[in-house]
PDB file of C-alpha atoms in Angstrom:
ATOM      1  CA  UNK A   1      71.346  42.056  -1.212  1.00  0.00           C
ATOM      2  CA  UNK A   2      68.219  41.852  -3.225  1.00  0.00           C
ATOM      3  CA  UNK A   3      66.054  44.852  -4.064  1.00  0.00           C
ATOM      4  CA  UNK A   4      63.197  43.917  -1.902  1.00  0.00           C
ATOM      5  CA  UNK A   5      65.276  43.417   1.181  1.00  0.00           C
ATOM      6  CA  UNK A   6      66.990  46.779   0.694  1.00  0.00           C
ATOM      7  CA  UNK A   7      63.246  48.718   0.371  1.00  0.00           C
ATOM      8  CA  UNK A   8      62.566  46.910   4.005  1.00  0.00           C
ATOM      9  CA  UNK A   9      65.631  48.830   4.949  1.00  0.00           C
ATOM     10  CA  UNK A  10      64.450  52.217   7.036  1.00  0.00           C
ATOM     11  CA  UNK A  11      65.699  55.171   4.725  1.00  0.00           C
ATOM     12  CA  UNK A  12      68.380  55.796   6.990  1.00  0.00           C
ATOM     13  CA  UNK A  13      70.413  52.861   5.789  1.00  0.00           C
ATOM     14  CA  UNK A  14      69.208  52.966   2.503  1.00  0.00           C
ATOM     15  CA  UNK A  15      71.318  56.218   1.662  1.00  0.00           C
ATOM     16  CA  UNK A  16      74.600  57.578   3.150  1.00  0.00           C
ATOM     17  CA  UNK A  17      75.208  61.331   2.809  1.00  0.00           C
ATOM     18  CA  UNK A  18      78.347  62.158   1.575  1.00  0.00           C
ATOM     19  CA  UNK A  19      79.688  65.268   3.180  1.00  0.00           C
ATOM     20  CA  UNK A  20      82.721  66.785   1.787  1.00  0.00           C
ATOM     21  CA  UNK A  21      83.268  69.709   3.929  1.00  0.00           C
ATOM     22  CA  UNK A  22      86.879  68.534   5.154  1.00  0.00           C
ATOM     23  CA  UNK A  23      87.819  66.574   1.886  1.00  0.00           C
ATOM     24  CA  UNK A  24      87.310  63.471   0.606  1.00  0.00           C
ATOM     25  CA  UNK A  25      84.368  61.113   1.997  1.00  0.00           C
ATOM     26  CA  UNK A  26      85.810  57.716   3.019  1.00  0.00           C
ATOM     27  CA  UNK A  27      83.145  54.443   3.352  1.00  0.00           C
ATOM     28  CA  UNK A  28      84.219  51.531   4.596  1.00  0.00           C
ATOM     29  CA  UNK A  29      83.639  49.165   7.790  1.00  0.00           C
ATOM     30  CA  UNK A  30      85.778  51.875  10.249  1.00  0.00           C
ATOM     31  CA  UNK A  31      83.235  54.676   9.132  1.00  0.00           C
ATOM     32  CA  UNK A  32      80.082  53.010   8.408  1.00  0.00           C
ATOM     33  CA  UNK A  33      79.828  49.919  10.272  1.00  0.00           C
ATOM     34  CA  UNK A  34      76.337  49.899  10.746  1.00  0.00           C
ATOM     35  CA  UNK A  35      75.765  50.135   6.952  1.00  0.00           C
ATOM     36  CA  UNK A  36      77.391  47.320   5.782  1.00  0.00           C
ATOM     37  CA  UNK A  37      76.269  45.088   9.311  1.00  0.00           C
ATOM     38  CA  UNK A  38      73.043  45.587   7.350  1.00  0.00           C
ATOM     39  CA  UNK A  39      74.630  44.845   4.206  1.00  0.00           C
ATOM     40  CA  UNK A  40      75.238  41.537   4.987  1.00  0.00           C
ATOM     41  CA  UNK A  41      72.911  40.706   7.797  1.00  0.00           C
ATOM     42  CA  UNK A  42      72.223  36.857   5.442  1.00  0.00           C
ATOM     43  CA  UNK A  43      75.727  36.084   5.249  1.00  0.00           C
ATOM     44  CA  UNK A  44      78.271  38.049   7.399  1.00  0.00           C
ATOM     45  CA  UNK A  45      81.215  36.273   6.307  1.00  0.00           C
ATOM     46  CA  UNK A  46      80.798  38.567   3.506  1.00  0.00           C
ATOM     47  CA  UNK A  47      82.341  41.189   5.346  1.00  0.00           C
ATOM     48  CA  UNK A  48      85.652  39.974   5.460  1.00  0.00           C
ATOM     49  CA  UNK A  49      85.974  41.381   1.593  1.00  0.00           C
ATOM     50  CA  UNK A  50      84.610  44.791   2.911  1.00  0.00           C
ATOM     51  CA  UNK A  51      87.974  47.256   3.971  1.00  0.00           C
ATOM     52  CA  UNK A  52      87.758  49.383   6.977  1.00  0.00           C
ATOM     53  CA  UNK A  53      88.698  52.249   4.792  1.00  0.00           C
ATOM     54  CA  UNK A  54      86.658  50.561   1.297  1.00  0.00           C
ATOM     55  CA  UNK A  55      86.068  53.764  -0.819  1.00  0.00           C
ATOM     56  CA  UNK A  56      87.163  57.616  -1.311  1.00  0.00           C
ATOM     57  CA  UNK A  57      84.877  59.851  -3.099  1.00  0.00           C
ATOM     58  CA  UNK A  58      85.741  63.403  -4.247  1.00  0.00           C
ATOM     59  CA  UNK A  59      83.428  65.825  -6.682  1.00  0.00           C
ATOM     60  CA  UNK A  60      84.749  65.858 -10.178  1.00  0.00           C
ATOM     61  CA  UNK A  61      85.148  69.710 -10.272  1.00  0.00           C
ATOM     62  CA  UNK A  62      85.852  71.328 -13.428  1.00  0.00           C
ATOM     63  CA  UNK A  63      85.721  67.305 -15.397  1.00  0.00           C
ATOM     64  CA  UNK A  64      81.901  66.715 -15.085  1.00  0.00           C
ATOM     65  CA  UNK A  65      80.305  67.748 -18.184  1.00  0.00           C
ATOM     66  CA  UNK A  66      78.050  71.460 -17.690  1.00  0.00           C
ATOM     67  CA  UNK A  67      75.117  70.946 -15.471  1.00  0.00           C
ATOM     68  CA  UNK A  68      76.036  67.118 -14.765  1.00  0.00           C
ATOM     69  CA  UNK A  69      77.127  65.874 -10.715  1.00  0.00           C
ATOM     70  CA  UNK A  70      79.983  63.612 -11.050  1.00  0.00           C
ATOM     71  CA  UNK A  71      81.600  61.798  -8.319  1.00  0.00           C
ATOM     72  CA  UNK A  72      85.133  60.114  -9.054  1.00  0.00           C
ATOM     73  CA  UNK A  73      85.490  56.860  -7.028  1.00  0.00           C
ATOM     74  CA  UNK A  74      88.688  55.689  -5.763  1.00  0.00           C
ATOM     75  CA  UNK A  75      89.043  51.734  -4.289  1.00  0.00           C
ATOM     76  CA  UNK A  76      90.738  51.651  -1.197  1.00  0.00           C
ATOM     77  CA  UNK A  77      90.472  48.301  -0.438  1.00  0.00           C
ATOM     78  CA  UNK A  78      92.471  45.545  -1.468  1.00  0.00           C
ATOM     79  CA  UNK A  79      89.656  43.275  -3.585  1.00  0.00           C
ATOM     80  CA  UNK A  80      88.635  44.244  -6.881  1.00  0.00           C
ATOM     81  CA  UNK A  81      85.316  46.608  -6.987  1.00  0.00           C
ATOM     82  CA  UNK A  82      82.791  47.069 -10.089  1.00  0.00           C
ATOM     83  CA  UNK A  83      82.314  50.705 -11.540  1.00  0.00           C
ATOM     84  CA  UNK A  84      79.202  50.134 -13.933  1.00  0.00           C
ATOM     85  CA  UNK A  85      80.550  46.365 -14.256  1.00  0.00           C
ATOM     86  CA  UNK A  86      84.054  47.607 -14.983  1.00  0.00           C
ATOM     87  CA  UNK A  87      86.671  46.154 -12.874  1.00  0.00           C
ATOM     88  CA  UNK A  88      88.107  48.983 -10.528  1.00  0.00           C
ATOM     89  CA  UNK A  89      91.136  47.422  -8.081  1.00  0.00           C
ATOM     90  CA  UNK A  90      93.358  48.922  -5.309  1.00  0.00           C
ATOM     91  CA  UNK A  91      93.690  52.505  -6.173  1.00  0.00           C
ATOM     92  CA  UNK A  92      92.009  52.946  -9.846  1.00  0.00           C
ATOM     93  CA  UNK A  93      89.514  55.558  -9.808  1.00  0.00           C
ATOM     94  CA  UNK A  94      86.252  55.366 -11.728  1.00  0.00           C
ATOM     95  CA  UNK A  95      84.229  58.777 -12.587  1.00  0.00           C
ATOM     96  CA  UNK A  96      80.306  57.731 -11.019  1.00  0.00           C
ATOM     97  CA  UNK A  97      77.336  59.574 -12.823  1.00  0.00           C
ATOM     98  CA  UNK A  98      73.554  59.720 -11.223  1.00  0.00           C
ATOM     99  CA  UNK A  99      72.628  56.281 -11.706  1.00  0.00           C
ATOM    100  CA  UNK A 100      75.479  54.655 -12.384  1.00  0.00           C
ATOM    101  CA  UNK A 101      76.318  51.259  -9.952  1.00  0.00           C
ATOM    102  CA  UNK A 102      79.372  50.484  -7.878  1.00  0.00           C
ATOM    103  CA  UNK A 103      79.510  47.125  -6.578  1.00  0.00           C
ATOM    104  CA  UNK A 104      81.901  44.953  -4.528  1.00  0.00           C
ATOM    105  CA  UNK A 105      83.367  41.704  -6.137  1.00  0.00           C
ATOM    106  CA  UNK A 106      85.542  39.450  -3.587  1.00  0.00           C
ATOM    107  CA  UNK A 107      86.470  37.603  -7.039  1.00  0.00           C
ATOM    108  CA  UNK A 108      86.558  38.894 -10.099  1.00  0.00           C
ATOM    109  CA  UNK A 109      87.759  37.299 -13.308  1.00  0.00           C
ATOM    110  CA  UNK A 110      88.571  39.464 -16.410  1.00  0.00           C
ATOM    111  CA  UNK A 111      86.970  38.251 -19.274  1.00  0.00           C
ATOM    112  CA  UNK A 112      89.144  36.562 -22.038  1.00  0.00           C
ATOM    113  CA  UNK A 113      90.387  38.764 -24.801  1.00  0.00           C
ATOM    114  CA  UNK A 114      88.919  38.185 -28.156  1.00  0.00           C
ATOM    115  CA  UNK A 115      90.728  35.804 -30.641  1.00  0.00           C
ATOM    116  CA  UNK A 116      91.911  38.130 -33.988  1.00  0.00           C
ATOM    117  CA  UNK A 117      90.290  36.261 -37.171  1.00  0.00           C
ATOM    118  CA  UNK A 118      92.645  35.255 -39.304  1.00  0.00           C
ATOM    119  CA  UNK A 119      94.070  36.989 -41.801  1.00  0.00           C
ATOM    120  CA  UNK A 120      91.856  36.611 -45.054  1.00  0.00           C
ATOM    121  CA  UNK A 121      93.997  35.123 -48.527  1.00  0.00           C
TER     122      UNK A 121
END
């Protein structure tokens, strides 16, 4: 979804309140279907790679640095998410700071690892 098409969005869609009065918040297609119907109004094959049950979020109490929000980020679903562009699959948790971007990636492939120079004489 580009950045114009989400400002069209009414603000309704554009945020989701995360209420964690009885735990965890869980987002995924069984909770939030309308959210991600928007999400991928162009192409809704796309929501085949969206779980019912996609992401848990819980507070980072007592981890967050003093006077920062932090919100760890657990993947749910069974394809590989992005935390800030790091790969996060099927159970990893990321720690999420104001700002930071959490993506879905039906494919991902991990980069290759760097070659060690060889040895000098």
């Amino acid at each position: 979804v580009s950045p114009e098409d989400s400002v069209a969005w009414p603000s309704c869609m554009r945020r989701i309140r995360l209420d964690f009065a009885d735990g965890p918040f869980v987002l995924g297609r069984e909770t939030h279907a309308d959210v991600f119907e928007t999400l991928c109004a162009k192409d809704q094959g796309v929501l085949q790679y969206v779980s019912r049950r996609q992401f848990q979020f819980d507070l980072c109490e007592g981890d967050a640095p003093a006077g920062k929000d932090c919100l760890r980020v657990t993947n749910l679903g069974t394809n590989v998410a992005l935390a800030e562009l790091r790969p996060l699959r099927q159970g990893e948790s990321a720690e999420l700071g104001d700002g930071d971007c959490l993506a879905f990636a039906h494919e991902f492939t991990e980069p290759a690892p760097a070659e060690a120079a060889p040895a000098a004489p």
